[in-house]
Amino acid sequence: MSGIAEVARLAGVSKSTASRALGGTGYVSDDTRRRVMAAASSLGYVPSTSAVSLATGRTQNIGVVMPYVNRWFFAEVLEGLQQSLLQRGLDLTLYDAKPGTDGRNRIFEDFLARKRFDGLIAVGLEPDHDEIDRLLSIGRPVVSVVGSGEETTVVEIDDDYVARRATEHLVALGHRDIAFVGGGVTTHWAQVDRRRLSGYFGAMEDAGLSNHAVHIVSEVTMPGGYAAAVDALGDVRNRPTAIVATCDEVAIGTIIAARRLGVQVPSDLSVIGIDDHEFADMFSLTTLRQSPREQGRVAVQLLLEHLDDPSRPMRVVRMPSQLIVRNSTAALDPRRSAVVIDSRVRGE
Amino acid sequence: MSGIAEVARLAGVSKSTASRALGGTGYVSDDTRRRVMAAASSLGYVPSTSAVSLATGRTQNIGVVMPYVNRWFFAEVLEGLQQSLLQRGLDLTLYDAKPGTDGRNRIFEDFLARKRFDGLIAVGLEPDHDEIDRLLSIGRPVVSVVGSGEETTVVEIDDDYVARRATEHLVALGHRDIAFVGGGVTTHWAQVDRRRLSGYFGAMEDAGLSNHAVHIVSEVTMPGGYAAAVDALGDVRNRPTAIVATCDEVAIGTIIAARRLGVQVPSDLSVIGIDDHEFADMFSLTTLRQSPREQGRVAVQLLLEHLDDPSRPMRVVRMPSQLIVRNSTAALDPRRSAVVIDSRVRGE
DNA sequence: TTGAAAGCGTTACCAA
DNA sequence: TTGGTAACGCTTTCAA
């Protein structure tokens, strides 16, 4: 009826031998191993995971905590994680920890304490102090994809650099009135947004354009970008000639808004994003590509390393990003080129 | 050090009493219960889930199998599931079973067989015969959200009706050249698409417009809808005046394509979708609303019912849908109204 | 190379 | 109402 005992009986060996034969650990003669395997497969034997966990202390399961699952970045990371874990025979249990919800509290207070997993991957969690403490006190390795401070191993892109690079691309095209559209400081995604914002400011400053820098606050979603852009582009006289969006979703929202307002992209307005979202191509969006899916895969690998050697030091892994030039950015209209030269001189 | 024994000792009772006191089952005096609870919380006691599972046969975990996680419908369902499960203290383990991948095979062959869950929720899986067999042979209750045939309890909307309703809305606005944009019969989402397509055909037939019916094949994504629409709207002479999209993502792709081609929505082209996607409002999309999130919640409830009474008969739960009129649909241009009257006469 | 037996941490039955 | 004890199904010493 139940389990390995049956297999052992059928193979004519003891439970311990059967266990060794199946588990691949310890000495078993080739012959017995074969007999045991045969018995197991003829019985369709599948070990009870709870019994295995109880005996070994390993669950073969990885917990994944993230605040959203319906946003591009998160969904992509999740797919990367799932794929990598599946490949290694590990289960994935998901905890959807939306900031400021009861659910999030319960996750941190009850669910994580159950330790139903061998390790934890936190994606864009941006936990507060208490939450970080809880995370670390579980006694299981934790790897973050973006933003859990310096307390865990983390994989991320260099947000400051990426935003800087995006801004420089626009500067190089002759733009001076370059605005940044992205999350306010209080929103979620705050850390990432703050870094990108500061990269933008840095690049503006380096180009001598500090006094042209404008932060247009927007919710970090496509509709959010749309709303913010409709508002900001409405005023024809004070309209920027170029926009750095904090991510492609916001960039696309901006482009849609521009089209609605009759503002031509890129001739009237250049827009650059960060991500290389699946819709980027459809909108000819120039962007800085990152691969969240790959970040998920790397996170799994890092976690497994911690798993088989808990003494490993924490690491920060910086993933690459790449400028993808499409058709949403263009050189500033010739009519305004005099100004451009001007600014270059100032910049030097 | 470990577990309930420690709690028992501290409370001055036996393990069994401690277990009863904590589990809420069986007789315990109020006084002992209090002492045990106090001891437990002072020790920060958390029961070992694997031990509990081993002893009870219950995992307190629900498996969720879906082919995508990065598409609106699926992500929404997932959030609904997560929220409901969390609320009841149940874990969610996710299996991402993309059609035609090795991963999917492994999930069906290895992962599901482990029975790491008390029940299974299959979302838009559209499993083939073998897969259905596997699903059912696990010996755990299964609930489907959309499309696992008649073999499991299922929650879904009436796809035929919804597409019919959408088509009728356009007919009522005087349109005759109404095309359907959606998945080819071989694509995934096949069942749902086929039902919607047939609802569309049915409505066209009822309106006496069978010979105006056109199925424009499109991948069921925003870029897919975009590509199909760019192609289909390119030919000015044979352009439909209205489009029923198989879902909002395709509808939005269509609208974006129309705008790019200078086709005005709704004056030149009416577009109706199905879903009420988070972007629908941003595109003023008329659509038939469904709530995948709610479908997720209902699925959990149905599963739990099966869990505490396995003899319960299978059920089909039809979720409501609702026409949301926005600005992507309008009465056929007056220039063509003669034709409209014509068709009405024919229709009667 | 194999087997016996002692856990792993709970629950649940049966007496007391 | 409580406690002793046998499961639950597997792994892992330790001897043989």
XYZ file of C-alpha atoms (C1' of nucleotides) in Angstrom:
728
model
C 0.000 0.000 0.000
C 2.249 2.624 1.189
C 5.584 3.713 0.118
C 9.082 2.555 0.159
C 8.381 -0.458 2.359
C 6.331 -1.950 -0.436
C 9.082 -1.287 -2.917
C 11.613 -2.883 -0.607
C 9.495 -5.969 -0.153
C 8.977 -6.382 -3.881
C 12.698 -6.002 -4.518
C 13.493 -8.360 -1.667
C 15.601 -5.888 0.276
C 15.260 -3.791 3.409
C 13.779 -0.337 3.561
C 17.185 1.160 4.153
C 18.634 -0.444 1.081
C 15.701 0.652 -0.991
C 16.115 4.174 0.268
C 19.783 4.191 -0.622
C 19.152 2.723 -4.021
C 16.545 5.324 -4.856
C 18.228 8.263 -3.248
C 21.564 7.637 -4.888
C 23.375 7.983 -1.565
C 25.573 5.310 -0.040
C 26.661 1.906 -1.257
C 24.328 -0.286 -3.177
C 25.333 -3.002 -5.589
C 24.402 -2.340 -9.167
C 22.252 -5.381 -9.150
C 20.146 -4.430 -6.145
C 19.838 -0.885 -7.402
C 18.371 -2.185 -10.625
C 15.957 -4.454 -8.804
C 14.835 -1.643 -6.550
C 14.377 0.766 -9.412
C 12.364 -1.794 -11.286
C 10.182 -2.469 -8.267
C 9.671 1.243 -7.678
C 8.643 1.989 -11.207
C 6.431 -1.063 -11.459
C 4.621 0.138 -8.371
C 4.593 3.718 -9.575
C 6.303 4.678 -6.373
C 6.462 8.380 -5.517
C 8.033 9.314 -2.213
C 5.911 11.260 0.255
C 7.300 14.740 0.320
C 6.243 15.382 3.865
C 7.979 12.258 5.091
C 11.108 13.213 3.197
C 11.005 16.733 4.572
C 10.473 15.498 8.062
C 13.407 13.136 7.846
C 15.816 15.384 5.990
C 14.771 18.864 6.955
C 14.635 19.817 3.302
C 11.395 20.778 1.627
C 12.526 20.960 -2.002
C 10.497 24.075 -2.185
C 11.419 27.710 -2.632
C 9.309 30.598 -1.391
C 8.875 33.614 -3.621
C 7.610 36.875 -2.184
C 6.598 39.740 -4.438
C 4.254 42.699 -4.204
C 2.703 42.343 -7.659
C 2.309 39.670 -10.178
C 0.418 41.651 -12.786
C 3.185 43.992 -13.733
C 5.599 43.209 -16.518
C 8.773 43.162 -14.496
C 7.362 40.933 -11.806
C 5.630 38.542 -14.139
C 8.819 38.144 -16.133
C 10.930 37.514 -13.063
C 8.380 35.005 -11.883
C 8.553 33.117 -15.130
C 12.333 33.046 -14.946
C 12.195 31.739 -11.406
C 9.588 29.150 -12.206
C 11.520 27.870 -15.160
C 14.792 27.559 -13.270
C 13.238 25.942 -10.263
C 11.212 23.505 -12.293
C 14.322 22.427 -14.066
C 15.925 21.511 -10.780
C 12.898 19.720 -9.466
C 12.033 22.415 -6.968
C 8.565 23.660 -6.186
C 7.710 27.325 -6.010
C 5.309 28.695 -3.487
C 4.161 32.191 -4.082
C 3.427 34.899 -1.556
C 1.778 37.995 -2.919
C 2.744 40.699 -0.464
C 1.122 43.926 -1.581
C 2.412 46.861 0.415
C 0.087 48.094 3.097
C -2.318 45.163 3.060
C -3.393 42.757 5.767
C -2.238 39.971 3.519
C 1.286 41.303 3.610
C 1.272 41.374 7.373
C -0.027 37.862 7.568
C 2.647 36.688 5.190
C 5.376 38.178 7.280
C 3.865 37.152 10.580
C 2.463 33.715 9.911
C 3.308 32.266 6.558
C 7.021 32.855 6.451
C 7.413 31.533 9.991
C 6.171 28.161 8.854
C 9.373 27.708 6.917
C 7.744 25.685 4.277
C 10.736 26.348 2.057
C 14.459 25.858 1.966
C 15.091 29.387 0.844
C 13.386 32.592 -0.083
C 13.490 34.883 -3.077
C 12.196 38.410 -2.549
C 11.358 40.298 -5.714
C 11.139 44.081 -5.552
C 9.858 43.752 -2.028
C 11.369 46.889 -0.549
C 10.704 45.632 2.964
C 10.783 47.985 5.915
C 13.020 47.412 8.914
C 10.695 45.043 10.703
C 10.101 43.081 7.577
C 13.808 42.778 6.863
C 14.322 41.509 10.387
C 11.631 38.932 9.966
C 13.040 37.843 6.653
C 16.481 37.331 8.104
C 15.335 35.729 11.326
C 13.718 32.824 9.544
C 17.065 31.143 9.307
C 16.805 30.392 5.639
C 18.887 31.946 2.902
C 17.316 34.919 1.168
C 18.126 36.313 -2.251
C 16.590 39.527 -3.510
C 15.848 40.574 -7.001
C 16.037 44.348 -6.629
C 15.810 46.245 -3.468
C 16.110 44.627 -0.093
C 18.930 46.841 1.009
C 22.353 45.483 1.788
C 21.158 42.723 4.051
C 20.779 39.964 1.515
C 22.392 38.748 -1.649
C 20.817 40.728 -4.435
C 20.607 40.718 -8.195
C 19.711 43.941 -9.929
C 20.658 46.363 -12.643
C 22.468 49.602 -11.983
C 19.469 51.898 -11.896
C 21.420 55.074 -11.504
C 23.589 54.241 -14.467
C 20.703 53.166 -16.652
C 18.781 56.386 -16.112
C 21.946 58.368 -16.654
C 22.582 56.560 -19.879
C 19.029 57.200 -21.058
C 19.329 60.875 -20.269
C 22.678 61.137 -22.018
C 21.167 59.631 -25.115
C 18.688 62.484 -25.252
C 21.334 65.069 -24.468
C 23.437 63.705 -27.293
C 20.465 64.186 -29.598
C 20.531 67.864 -28.743
C 17.697 67.997 -26.228
C 17.821 70.361 -23.292
C 14.294 70.346 -21.952
C 14.320 66.801 -20.786
C 11.818 65.779 -18.142
C 11.732 62.685 -15.981
C 8.410 60.908 -15.562
C 8.198 58.456 -12.729
C 7.134 57.516 -9.253
C 6.883 60.035 -6.506
C 9.107 59.415 -3.530
C 6.298 57.995 -1.473
C 5.040 55.456 -3.961
C 6.058 51.860 -3.999
C 9.038 51.035 -6.174
C 10.467 53.950 -4.280
C 14.052 52.787 -4.091
C 14.343 51.953 -7.732
C 12.641 55.136 -8.747
C 14.776 57.235 -6.515
C 17.924 55.769 -7.977
C 16.736 56.324 -11.504
C 15.683 59.824 -10.703
C 19.075 60.561 -9.246
C 20.786 59.112 -12.303
C 18.708 61.469 -14.399
C 19.556 64.463 -12.243
C 23.217 63.506 -12.331
C 23.262 63.355 -16.099
C 21.405 66.648 -16.388
C 23.891 68.258 -14.099
C 26.859 66.855 -15.991
C 25.365 68.301 -19.151
C 24.969 71.653 -17.497
C 21.210 71.332 -17.675
C 20.355 71.286 -14.005
C 17.985 74.181 -14.337
C 16.112 72.358 -17.095
C 15.531 69.282 -14.984
C 11.904 68.521 -14.180
C 10.426 65.592 -12.296
C 6.897 64.811 -13.413
C 5.365 62.598 -10.774
C 3.513 59.590 -12.085
C 2.192 56.322 -10.865
C 4.398 53.572 -12.234
C 1.933 51.942 -14.624
C 0.830 52.511 -18.174
C -2.343 54.350 -17.207
C -0.313 56.277 -14.656
C 2.168 57.392 -17.292
C -0.699 58.255 -19.581
C -2.401 60.434 -17.018
C 0.776 62.212 -16.012
C 1.718 62.851 -19.628
C -1.699 64.124 -20.642
C -1.329 66.618 -17.872
C 2.253 67.574 -18.567
C 2.039 67.769 -22.348
C -1.114 69.812 -22.255
C 0.761 73.060 -21.854
C 2.230 73.682 -25.288
C 4.574 76.473 -24.236
C 6.217 74.631 -21.368
C 6.348 71.277 -22.978
C 9.613 69.340 -22.734
C 11.147 68.165 -26.001
C 12.170 64.870 -24.493
C 11.184 62.541 -21.714
C 13.010 59.927 -19.694
C 10.431 57.532 -18.329
C 11.214 55.497 -15.261
C 10.175 52.356 -17.101
C 8.656 51.277 -20.376
C 5.146 51.080 -19.024
C 5.273 54.743 -18.144
C 7.015 55.494 -21.443
C 4.296 53.785 -23.410
C 1.596 55.554 -21.449
C 3.383 58.776 -22.344
C 3.501 57.915 -26.028
C -0.171 57.080 -26.082
C -0.941 60.367 -24.395
C 1.234 62.237 -26.870
C -0.550 60.674 -29.811
C -3.892 61.575 -28.369
C -2.772 65.148 -27.934
C -1.448 65.311 -31.471
C 2.115 65.561 -30.290
C 4.264 63.682 -32.777
C 6.759 61.172 -31.430
C 9.635 61.529 -32.076
C 9.503 64.739 -34.128
C 7.821 66.843 -31.430
C 8.752 64.714 -28.482
C 11.407 62.096 -27.842
C 10.611 59.400 -25.315
C 12.995 56.868 -23.846
C 12.132 54.101 -21.419
C 13.857 51.467 -19.341
C 13.015 47.747 -19.636
C 12.445 46.621 -23.201
C 8.917 45.634 -22.376
C 7.105 43.201 -24.634
C 5.184 46.148 -26.112
C 8.285 48.250 -26.741
C 8.676 47.093 -30.270
C 5.055 47.794 -31.069
C 5.547 51.402 -30.008
C 8.993 51.725 -31.577
C 10.220 52.613 -28.146
C 13.871 53.437 -27.597
C 14.810 51.920 -24.279
C 17.456 50.462 -22.035
C 16.948 46.760 -22.102
C 17.081 44.603 -19.038
C 16.061 40.980 -18.718
C 14.000 40.321 -15.607
C 13.628 36.725 -16.648
C 17.372 36.308 -16.598
C 17.484 38.026 -13.232
C 15.105 35.379 -11.956
C 17.350 32.637 -13.224
C 20.400 34.162 -11.634
C 18.557 34.572 -8.361
C 17.810 30.858 -8.288
C 21.407 30.039 -8.931
C 22.606 32.327 -6.168
C 20.075 30.884 -3.766
C 21.198 27.357 -4.503
C 24.776 28.349 -3.838
C 23.778 29.687 -0.456
C 21.830 26.535 0.120
C 24.740 24.216 -0.260
C 27.149 26.486 1.467
C 25.404 28.684 4.026
C 28.666 30.337 4.972
C 29.000 31.952 1.576
C 29.280 35.710 1.819
C 26.486 37.894 0.507
C 26.840 39.181 -2.975
C 25.548 41.912 -5.201
C 25.196 40.848 -8.800
C 24.790 43.598 -11.348
C 23.016 42.528 -14.475
C 23.780 44.127 -17.818
C 21.611 46.623 -19.617
C 21.766 47.724 -23.194
C 20.572 50.729 -25.141
C 18.082 49.711 -27.801
C 17.486 52.527 -30.232
C 14.144 52.481 -31.977
C 12.038 55.288 -33.272
C 10.740 57.131 -30.277
C 13.831 59.308 -29.976
C 15.283 61.682 -32.547
C 17.554 64.654 -32.810
C 16.006 67.885 -31.673
C 14.124 69.702 -34.397
C 16.515 71.900 -36.479
C 14.464 74.999 -35.620
C 15.792 74.719 -32.128
C 19.312 73.676 -32.972
C 20.845 77.058 -32.163
C 19.869 76.491 -28.599
C 21.483 73.135 -28.707
C 24.872 74.470 -29.700
C 24.488 76.947 -26.946
C 23.982 74.277 -24.387
C 26.907 72.274 -25.620
C 29.169 75.205 -25.088
C 27.813 75.613 -21.613
C 28.233 71.948 -20.974
C 31.973 71.990 -21.641
C 14.565 22.665 21.318
C 11.988 21.226 19.125
C 8.360 21.597 18.903
C 5.305 20.697 20.717
C 7.118 18.559 23.274
C 8.823 21.635 24.603
C 5.522 23.467 24.789
C 3.968 20.533 26.602
C 6.752 20.429 29.138
C 6.545 24.136 29.824
C 2.789 23.924 30.272
C 3.146 20.834 32.425
C 1.016 18.609 30.221
C 1.515 15.771 27.783
C 2.213 16.161 24.077
C -1.236 14.894 23.238
C -2.909 17.436 25.438
C -0.780 20.190 24.027
C -1.683 19.077 20.534
C -5.361 19.102 21.334
C -5.157 22.465 23.018
C -3.438 24.024 20.042
C -5.337 22.248 17.347
C -8.708 23.058 18.797
C -9.855 19.441 18.473
C -11.006 17.316 21.339
C -11.553 18.024 24.972
C -9.263 20.312 26.865
C -10.125 22.257 29.984
C -10.135 25.966 29.514
C -7.440 26.289 32.059
C -5.002 23.909 30.392
C -5.744 25.411 27.031
C -4.750 28.793 28.323
C -1.566 27.452 29.864
C -0.633 25.654 26.670
C -1.338 28.684 24.518
C 0.755 30.823 26.800
C 3.606 28.370 26.695
C 3.403 28.127 22.945
C 3.467 31.817 22.363
C 6.185 32.404 24.896
C 8.317 29.886 23.059
C 7.313 31.247 19.673
C 6.127 27.804 18.768
C 5.325 27.145 15.115
C 4.293 23.616 14.177
C 6.374 21.816 11.607
C 4.311 21.639 8.490
C 5.905 18.454 7.280
C 5.184 16.700 10.539
C 1.612 17.892 10.440
C 1.216 16.775 6.862
C 2.707 13.424 7.600
C 0.393 12.838 10.486
C -2.781 14.262 9.003
C -2.360 13.732 5.311
C -3.213 17.386 4.759
C -0.686 19.798 3.326
C -2.576 23.073 3.758
C -1.356 23.881 0.320
C -3.152 24.309 -2.977
C -1.526 23.727 -6.346
C -2.254 26.165 -9.144
C -1.485 25.224 -12.720
C -1.615 27.810 -15.497
C 0.001 28.243 -18.884
C 0.847 31.937 -18.507
C 1.316 34.346 -15.729
C 2.161 37.403 -17.779
C -1.223 37.833 -19.384
C -3.904 39.972 -17.864
C -6.509 37.292 -17.356
C -4.140 34.858 -15.740
C -2.424 37.385 -13.539
C -5.785 38.599 -12.287
C -7.031 35.110 -11.555
C -3.790 34.399 -9.760
C -4.206 37.425 -7.542
C -7.746 36.390 -6.722
C -6.600 32.902 -5.831
C -3.704 34.124 -3.771
C -5.865 36.491 -1.822
C -8.528 33.917 -1.035
C -6.063 31.241 -0.092
C -4.004 33.526 2.073
C -7.096 34.502 3.945
C -7.738 30.908 4.835
C -4.177 30.189 5.796
C -3.448 28.100 2.749
C -0.254 28.179 0.747
C -0.235 28.413 -3.023
C 2.271 26.551 -5.103
C 2.462 27.596 -8.679
C 3.072 25.445 -11.718
C 3.671 27.314 -14.941
C 2.666 24.847 -17.621
C 3.245 26.473 -20.985
C 1.787 24.409 -23.784
C 4.286 22.402 -25.735
C 7.212 22.794 -23.366
C 9.340 20.264 -21.513
C 8.401 22.041 -18.350
C 4.745 21.247 -18.915
C 5.539 17.589 -19.387
C 7.579 17.503 -16.232
C 4.807 19.151 -14.311
C 2.306 16.576 -15.413
C 4.660 13.644 -15.070
C 6.628 14.438 -11.952
C 5.448 17.422 -10.016
C 1.767 16.717 -9.805
C 2.431 13.117 -8.815
C 4.122 14.311 -5.652
C 0.772 15.478 -4.368
C 2.234 18.291 -2.462
C -1.218 19.833 -2.274
C -4.677 19.046 -1.008
C -6.311 20.198 -4.201
C -5.588 21.653 -7.581
C -6.832 24.667 -9.483
C -6.269 24.649 -13.228
C -6.550 28.011 -14.924
C -7.145 28.120 -18.669
C -5.129 24.969 -18.966
C -6.962 23.369 -21.859
C -5.340 20.012 -21.128
C -5.313 17.245 -23.712
C -6.713 13.797 -22.992
C -3.596 12.446 -21.342
C -3.245 15.516 -19.231
C -6.848 15.356 -18.098
C -6.317 11.742 -17.128
C -3.266 12.618 -15.130
C -5.044 15.469 -13.428
C -7.900 13.255 -12.364
C -5.784 10.286 -11.388
C -3.975 12.226 -8.701
C -6.834 11.623 -6.359
C -7.190 15.208 -5.295
C -10.082 17.493 -6.111
C -9.599 19.692 -9.156
C -11.380 22.910 -10.006
C -10.892 24.653 -13.319
C -11.155 28.282 -14.142
C -12.080 28.074 -17.805
C -11.643 25.160 -20.031
C -10.870 21.716 -18.734
C -13.799 20.119 -20.421
C -16.611 18.554 -18.455
C -14.404 16.445 -16.242
C -13.951 18.862 -13.372
C -15.871 21.509 -11.549
C -15.388 24.680 -13.519
C -15.963 28.390 -13.172
C -16.183 30.438 -16.327
C -18.166 33.005 -18.223
C -20.471 32.134 -21.065
C -18.102 32.838 -23.923
C -20.592 32.193 -26.654
C -23.095 34.554 -25.113
C -20.545 37.263 -24.434
C -19.317 37.334 -28.012
C -22.881 37.265 -29.235
C -23.752 40.182 -27.043
C -20.734 42.137 -28.276
C -21.680 41.488 -31.864
C -25.272 42.458 -31.262
C -24.143 45.743 -29.804
C -22.428 46.564 -33.071
C -25.358 45.355 -35.122
C -27.640 47.581 -33.070
C -25.389 50.496 -33.940
C -26.101 49.840 -37.587
C -22.922 48.030 -38.556
C -22.952 45.269 -41.120
C -19.314 44.741 -41.962
C -18.311 43.420 -38.603
C -15.155 41.350 -38.393
C -13.951 39.095 -35.601
C -10.307 39.339 -34.598
C -8.971 36.482 -32.545
C -7.050 33.290 -32.209
C -6.819 30.790 -34.992
C -8.255 27.417 -34.212
C -4.843 25.878 -33.630
C -3.539 28.435 -31.186
C -3.730 28.081 -27.473
C -6.807 29.521 -25.817
C -8.429 27.516 -28.548
C -11.551 26.472 -26.683
C -12.396 29.929 -25.456
C -11.689 31.464 -28.810
C -13.715 28.920 -30.612
C -16.698 29.586 -28.391
C -16.416 33.310 -28.829
C -16.003 32.930 -32.544
C -19.100 30.809 -32.705
C -21.046 33.322 -30.640
C -19.996 35.953 -33.143
C -21.037 33.816 -36.102
C -24.318 33.039 -34.413
C -25.117 36.704 -33.884
C -24.129 37.546 -37.440
C -26.387 34.855 -38.725
C -29.287 35.971 -36.562
C -28.835 39.450 -37.972
C -28.868 38.111 -41.488
C -25.253 39.109 -41.927
C -23.662 35.723 -42.415
C -22.113 36.706 -45.684
C -20.505 39.716 -44.032
C -18.822 37.632 -41.355
C -15.034 37.594 -41.435
C -12.592 35.960 -39.066
C -9.288 37.777 -38.925
C -6.788 35.431 -37.347
C -4.630 36.978 -34.675
C -2.396 35.896 -31.882
C -4.186 36.609 -28.621
C -1.961 39.396 -27.305
C -1.767 43.131 -27.728
C 1.057 42.980 -30.280
C -0.784 40.141 -31.976
C -3.929 42.215 -32.304
C -1.868 45.128 -33.498
C -0.187 43.128 -36.224
C -3.417 41.533 -37.395
C -5.191 44.871 -37.469
C -2.422 46.682 -39.322
C -2.752 44.040 -41.933
C -6.535 43.957 -42.061
C -7.141 47.697 -41.937
C -4.560 48.400 -44.594
C -6.998 47.763 -47.409
C -9.235 50.815 -47.375
C -11.881 49.401 -49.709
C -12.419 46.161 -47.833
C -12.153 47.550 -44.392
C -14.792 46.492 -41.862
C -16.658 49.273 -40.083
C -16.607 47.419 -36.813
C -14.577 44.793 -35.014
C -15.327 42.298 -32.299
C -12.053 41.413 -30.620
C -11.712 38.132 -28.789
C -10.416 40.001 -25.763
C -9.402 43.481 -24.702
C -5.736 42.931 -25.357
C -6.490 42.224 -28.995
C -8.996 45.094 -29.057
C -6.424 47.529 -27.748
C -3.830 46.298 -30.215
C -6.439 46.939 -32.891
C -7.114 50.462 -31.678
C -3.425 51.283 -31.610
C -3.086 49.962 -35.130
C -6.084 52.007 -36.260
C -4.624 55.184 -34.826
C -1.339 54.557 -36.527
C -3.103 54.086 -39.830
C -5.136 57.235 -39.379
C -8.352 55.312 -38.994
C -10.487 57.151 -36.454
C -12.045 55.168 -33.641
C -14.998 55.173 -33.341
C -16.005 57.372 -36.287
C -14.306 55.220 -38.944
C -14.125 52.028 -36.970
C -15.935 50.701 -33.933
C -14.067 48.274 -31.717
C -15.479 46.185 -28.909
C -13.545 43.880 -26.639
C -14.177 41.322 -23.918
C -12.621 41.592 -20.427
C -12.556 45.130 -19.123
C -8.799 45.073 -18.953
C -6.983 47.556 -16.739
C -6.123 49.553 -19.859
C -9.664 49.580 -21.205
C -10.501 52.886 -19.653
C -7.377 54.512 -21.006
C -8.432 53.535 -24.520
C -12.111 54.304 -23.970
C -12.784 50.746 -24.906
C -16.324 49.447 -25.022
C -16.186 45.938 -23.683
C -17.931 43.090 -21.933
C -16.651 43.068 -18.419
C -15.683 39.940 -16.601
C -13.839 39.662 -13.313
C -11.093 37.052 -13.386
C -10.163 37.964 -9.858
C -13.629 37.054 -8.696
C -13.420 33.846 -10.688
C -10.305 32.989 -8.732
C -12.078 33.577 -5.464
C -15.005 31.431 -6.477
C -12.660 28.672 -7.588
C -11.109 28.572 -4.138
C -14.486 28.342 -2.525
C -15.570 25.513 -4.786
C -12.347 23.666 -4.153
C -12.769 23.919 -0.418
C -16.271 22.541 -0.709
C -14.904 19.545 -2.559
C -12.226 19.239 0.045
C -14.568 18.856 2.941
C -17.015 16.750 1.052
C -15.313 14.762 -1.691
C -18.595 13.208 -2.735
C -19.968 16.521 -3.898
C -21.010 16.410 -7.521
C -19.120 18.429 -10.089
C -20.470 21.818 -10.922
C -20.321 24.429 -13.617
C -20.479 27.960 -12.297
C -21.232 30.671 -14.801
C -19.937 34.070 -13.813
C -21.718 37.231 -14.898
C -20.569 39.606 -17.582
C -21.693 43.106 -18.275
C -21.617 45.438 -21.252
C -19.551 48.524 -20.509
C -20.107 51.181 -23.145
C -17.282 53.613 -23.614
C -16.150 55.484 -26.649
C -14.699 52.948 -29.007
C -18.071 52.091 -30.520
C -20.493 54.390 -32.286
C -23.386 54.317 -34.695
C -22.391 53.706 -38.257
C -21.535 56.894 -40.133
C -24.759 58.498 -41.523
C -23.338 58.339 -45.068
C -23.816 54.612 -44.896
C -27.091 54.605 -43.048
C -29.101 53.647 -46.103
C -27.338 50.382 -46.053
C -28.165 50.008 -42.403
C -31.873 50.324 -42.933
C -31.511 47.804 -45.666
C -29.971 45.267 -43.370
C -32.552 45.845 -40.706
C -35.254 45.028 -43.114
C -33.438 41.901 -44.105
C -32.907 41.009 -40.506
C -36.589 40.934 -39.742
C 27.164 -4.173 0.626
C 23.142 -4.804 3.543
C 19.753 -4.576 7.517
C 17.833 -3.139 12.150
C 16.385 0.411 14.534
C 16.235 5.055 16.031
C 14.674 9.255 14.928
C 12.069 13.531 12.399
C 7.496 16.342 14.914
C 2.809 15.675 14.748
C -1.730 13.589 15.390
C -5.020 10.206 16.978
C -6.567 6.202 19.181
C -7.393 4.004 23.460
C -7.127 3.732 28.290
C -7.136 5.728 32.439
C -10.360 15.679 30.675
C -5.767 13.780 30.269
C -1.640 10.828 29.038
C 0.767 6.851 26.741
C 1.744 5.109 22.538
C 1.346 3.829 17.993
C 1.314 5.467 13.627
C 2.672 8.746 9.415
C 6.808 7.381 5.548
C 11.221 8.293 5.023
C 16.471 8.818 6.090
C 20.455 7.767 8.573
C 23.513 6.019 11.845
C 25.595 1.815 13.420
C 26.505 -3.048 13.259
C 26.953 -6.960 10.891
